PDB file of C-alpha atoms in Angstrom:
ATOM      1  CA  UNK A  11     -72.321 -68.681  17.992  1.00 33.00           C
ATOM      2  CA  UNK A  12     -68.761 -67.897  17.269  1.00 37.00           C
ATOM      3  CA  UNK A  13     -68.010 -63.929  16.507  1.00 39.00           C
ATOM      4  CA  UNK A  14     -66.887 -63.884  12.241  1.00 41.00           C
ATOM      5  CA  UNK A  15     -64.222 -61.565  10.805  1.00 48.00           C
ATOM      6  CA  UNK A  16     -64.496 -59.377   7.861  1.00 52.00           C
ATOM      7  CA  UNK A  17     -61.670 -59.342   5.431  1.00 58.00           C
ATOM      8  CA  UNK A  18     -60.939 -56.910   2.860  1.00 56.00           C
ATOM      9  CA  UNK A  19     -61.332 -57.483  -0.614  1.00 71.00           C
ATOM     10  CA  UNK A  20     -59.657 -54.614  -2.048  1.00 89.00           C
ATOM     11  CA  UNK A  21     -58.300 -52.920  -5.501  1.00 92.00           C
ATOM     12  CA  UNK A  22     -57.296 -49.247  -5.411  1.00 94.00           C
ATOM     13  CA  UNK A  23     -55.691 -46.911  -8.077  1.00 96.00           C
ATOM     14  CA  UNK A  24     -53.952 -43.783  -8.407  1.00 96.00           C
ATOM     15  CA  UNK A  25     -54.075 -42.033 -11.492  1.00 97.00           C
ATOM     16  CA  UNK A  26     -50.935 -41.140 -13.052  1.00 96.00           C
ATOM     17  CA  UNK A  27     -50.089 -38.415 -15.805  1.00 93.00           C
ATOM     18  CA  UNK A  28     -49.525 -41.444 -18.320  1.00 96.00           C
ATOM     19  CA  UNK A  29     -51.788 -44.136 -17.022  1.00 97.00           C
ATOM     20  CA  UNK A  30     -53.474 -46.109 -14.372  1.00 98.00           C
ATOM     21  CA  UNK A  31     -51.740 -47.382 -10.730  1.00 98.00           C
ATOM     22  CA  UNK A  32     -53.951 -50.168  -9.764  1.00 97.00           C
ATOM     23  CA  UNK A  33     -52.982 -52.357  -6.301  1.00 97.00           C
ATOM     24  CA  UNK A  34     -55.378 -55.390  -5.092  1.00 96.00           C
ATOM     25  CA  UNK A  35     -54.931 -57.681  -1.747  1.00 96.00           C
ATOM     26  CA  UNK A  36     -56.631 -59.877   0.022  1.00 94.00           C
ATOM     27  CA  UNK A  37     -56.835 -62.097   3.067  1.00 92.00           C
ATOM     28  CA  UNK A  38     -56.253 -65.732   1.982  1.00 90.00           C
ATOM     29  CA  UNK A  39     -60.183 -66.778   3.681  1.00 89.00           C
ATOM     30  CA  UNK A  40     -60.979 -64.986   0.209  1.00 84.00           C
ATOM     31  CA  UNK A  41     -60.095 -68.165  -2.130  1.00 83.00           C
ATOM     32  CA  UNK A  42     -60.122 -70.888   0.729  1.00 83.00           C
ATOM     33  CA  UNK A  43     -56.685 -70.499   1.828  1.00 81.00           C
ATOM     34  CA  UNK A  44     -55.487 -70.117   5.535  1.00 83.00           C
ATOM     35  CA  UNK A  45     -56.567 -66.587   7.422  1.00 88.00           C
ATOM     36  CA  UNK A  46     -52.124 -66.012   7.961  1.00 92.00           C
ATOM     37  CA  UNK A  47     -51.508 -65.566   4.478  1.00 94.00           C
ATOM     38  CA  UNK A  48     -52.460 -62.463   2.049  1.00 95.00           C
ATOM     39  CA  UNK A  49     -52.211 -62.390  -1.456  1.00 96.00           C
ATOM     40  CA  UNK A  50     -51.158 -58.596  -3.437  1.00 97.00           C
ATOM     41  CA  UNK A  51     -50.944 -57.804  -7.068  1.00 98.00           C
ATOM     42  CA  UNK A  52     -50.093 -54.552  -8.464  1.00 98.00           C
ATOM     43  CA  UNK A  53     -50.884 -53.262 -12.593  1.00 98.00           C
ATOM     44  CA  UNK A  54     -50.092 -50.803 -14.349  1.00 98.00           C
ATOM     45  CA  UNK A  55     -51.928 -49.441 -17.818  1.00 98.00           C
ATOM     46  CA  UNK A  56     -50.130 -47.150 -19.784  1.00 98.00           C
ATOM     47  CA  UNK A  57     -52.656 -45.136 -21.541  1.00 97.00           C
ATOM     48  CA  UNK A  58     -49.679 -42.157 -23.087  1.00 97.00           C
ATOM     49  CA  UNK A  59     -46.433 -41.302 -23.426  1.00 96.00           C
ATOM     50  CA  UNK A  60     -43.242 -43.527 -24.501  1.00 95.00           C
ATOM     51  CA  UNK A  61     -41.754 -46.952 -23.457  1.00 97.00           C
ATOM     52  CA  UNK A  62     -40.457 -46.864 -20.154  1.00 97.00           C
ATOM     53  CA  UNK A  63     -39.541 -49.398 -17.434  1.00 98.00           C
ATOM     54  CA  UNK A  64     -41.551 -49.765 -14.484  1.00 98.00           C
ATOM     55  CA  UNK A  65     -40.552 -51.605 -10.756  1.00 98.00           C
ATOM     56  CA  UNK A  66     -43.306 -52.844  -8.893  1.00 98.00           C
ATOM     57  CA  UNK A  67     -43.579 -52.867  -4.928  1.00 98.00           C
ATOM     58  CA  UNK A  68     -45.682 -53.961  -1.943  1.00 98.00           C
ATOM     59  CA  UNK A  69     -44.948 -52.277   1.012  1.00 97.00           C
ATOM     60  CA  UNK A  70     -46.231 -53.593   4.228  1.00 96.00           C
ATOM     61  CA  UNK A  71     -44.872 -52.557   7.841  1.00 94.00           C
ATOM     62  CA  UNK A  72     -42.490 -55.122   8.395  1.00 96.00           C
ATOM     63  CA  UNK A  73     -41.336 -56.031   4.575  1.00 95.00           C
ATOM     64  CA  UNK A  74     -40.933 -54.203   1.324  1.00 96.00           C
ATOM     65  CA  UNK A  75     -41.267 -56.646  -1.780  1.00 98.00           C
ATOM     66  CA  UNK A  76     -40.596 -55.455  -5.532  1.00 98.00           C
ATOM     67  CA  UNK A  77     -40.387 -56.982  -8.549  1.00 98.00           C
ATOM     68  CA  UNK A  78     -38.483 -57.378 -11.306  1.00 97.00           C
ATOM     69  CA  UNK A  79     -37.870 -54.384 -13.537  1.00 98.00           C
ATOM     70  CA  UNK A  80     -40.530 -54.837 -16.523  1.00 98.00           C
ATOM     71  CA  UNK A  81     -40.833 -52.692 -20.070  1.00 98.00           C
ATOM     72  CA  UNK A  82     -44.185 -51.337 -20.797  1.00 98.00           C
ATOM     73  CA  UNK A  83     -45.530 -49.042 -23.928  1.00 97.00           C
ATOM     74  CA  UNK A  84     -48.859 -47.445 -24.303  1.00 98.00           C
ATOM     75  CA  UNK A  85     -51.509 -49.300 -24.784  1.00 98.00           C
ATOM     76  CA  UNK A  86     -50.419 -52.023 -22.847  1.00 98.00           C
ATOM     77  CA  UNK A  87     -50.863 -53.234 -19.061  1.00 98.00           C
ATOM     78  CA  UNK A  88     -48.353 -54.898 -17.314  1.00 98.00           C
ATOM     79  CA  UNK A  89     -48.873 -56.803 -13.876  1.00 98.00           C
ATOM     80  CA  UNK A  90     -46.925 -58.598 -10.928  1.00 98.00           C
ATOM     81  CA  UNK A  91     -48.558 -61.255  -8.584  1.00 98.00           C
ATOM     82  CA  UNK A  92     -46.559 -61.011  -5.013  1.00 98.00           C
ATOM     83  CA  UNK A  93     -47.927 -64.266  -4.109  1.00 95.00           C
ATOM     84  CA  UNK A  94     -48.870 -65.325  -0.536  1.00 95.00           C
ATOM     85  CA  UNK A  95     -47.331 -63.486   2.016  1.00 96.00           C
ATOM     86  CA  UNK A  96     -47.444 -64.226   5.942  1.00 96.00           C
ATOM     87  CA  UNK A  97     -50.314 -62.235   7.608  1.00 95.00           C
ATOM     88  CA  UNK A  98     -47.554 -61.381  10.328  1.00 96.00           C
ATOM     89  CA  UNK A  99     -46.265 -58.612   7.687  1.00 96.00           C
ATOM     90  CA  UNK A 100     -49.069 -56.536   8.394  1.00 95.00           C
ATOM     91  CA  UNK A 101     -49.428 -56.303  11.839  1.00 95.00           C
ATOM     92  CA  UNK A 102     -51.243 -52.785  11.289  1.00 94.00           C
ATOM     93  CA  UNK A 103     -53.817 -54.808   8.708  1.00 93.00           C
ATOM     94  CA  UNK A 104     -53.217 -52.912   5.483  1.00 95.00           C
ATOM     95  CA  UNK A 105     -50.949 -52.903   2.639  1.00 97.00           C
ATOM     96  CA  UNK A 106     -50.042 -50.496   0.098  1.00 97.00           C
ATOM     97  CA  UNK A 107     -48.794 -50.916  -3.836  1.00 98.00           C
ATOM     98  CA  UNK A 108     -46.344 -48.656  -5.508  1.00 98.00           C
ATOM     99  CA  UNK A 109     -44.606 -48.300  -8.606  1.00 98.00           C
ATOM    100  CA  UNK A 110     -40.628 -46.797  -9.466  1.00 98.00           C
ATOM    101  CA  UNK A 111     -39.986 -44.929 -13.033  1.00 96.00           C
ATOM    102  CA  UNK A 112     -38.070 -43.266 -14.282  1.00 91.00           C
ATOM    103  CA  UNK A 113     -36.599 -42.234 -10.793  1.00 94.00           C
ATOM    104  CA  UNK A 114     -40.261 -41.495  -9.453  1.00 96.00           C
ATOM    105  CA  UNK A 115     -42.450 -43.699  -6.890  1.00 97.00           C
ATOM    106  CA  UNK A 116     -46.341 -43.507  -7.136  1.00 97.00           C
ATOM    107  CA  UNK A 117     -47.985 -44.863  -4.913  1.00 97.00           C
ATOM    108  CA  UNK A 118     -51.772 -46.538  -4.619  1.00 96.00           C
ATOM    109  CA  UNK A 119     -53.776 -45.659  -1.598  1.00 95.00           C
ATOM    110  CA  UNK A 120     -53.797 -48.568   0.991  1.00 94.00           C
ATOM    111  CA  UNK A 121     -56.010 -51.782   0.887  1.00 94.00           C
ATOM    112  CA  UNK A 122     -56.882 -52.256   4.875  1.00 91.00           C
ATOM    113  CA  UNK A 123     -58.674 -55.137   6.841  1.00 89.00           C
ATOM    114  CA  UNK A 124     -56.575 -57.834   5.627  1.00 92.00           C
ATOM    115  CA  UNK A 125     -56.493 -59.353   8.821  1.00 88.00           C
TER     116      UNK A 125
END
């Protein structure tokens, strides 16, 4: 019998003064892709305070990926989807989310076992 791997399946969140962190990644076995990709997302929810405009990032230990700056007022969530990303970023296995504003980074606590 052939020895099986465990992938992570992971969201985790940081809670801010005016909302909600949130990162998720996972190996690409997860949805029936190839084992040397992973897929990261990163949300925020804004639960107080006024419009501002957020960054989002994925940092893993050979790349550091952001997005697009994107408004967000409370009440509302706003998300960005990294997309597949070659397993060879995390050579370490994890990956971690953050978020710029307002001159400030927050960051998530890191998602491990992708690969």
């Amino acid at each position: 019998m052939g020895a099986t791997t465990a992938f992570a399946n992971g969201t985790s969140s940081t809670q801010l003064e005016n909302g909600v962190l949130s990162f998720t990644a996972f190996n690409g076995v997860a949805i029936g892709s190839s084992s040397t990709k992973f897929y990261a997302s990163d949300s925020y929810r804004k639960t107080g305070g006024g419009t501002v405009s957020v960054v989002f990032g994925l940092y893993t230990q050979r790349s550091d990926y952001t997005s697009g700056a994107k408004t967000v007022k409370k009440g509302q969530t706003v998300s960005h989807n990294f997309g597949a990303k070659p397993i060879s970023d995390v050579p370490k296995c994890f990956a971690i989310g953050y978020m710029n504003s307002g001159g400030k980074s927050h960051e998530t606590p890191s998602v491990r076992h992708l690969c």
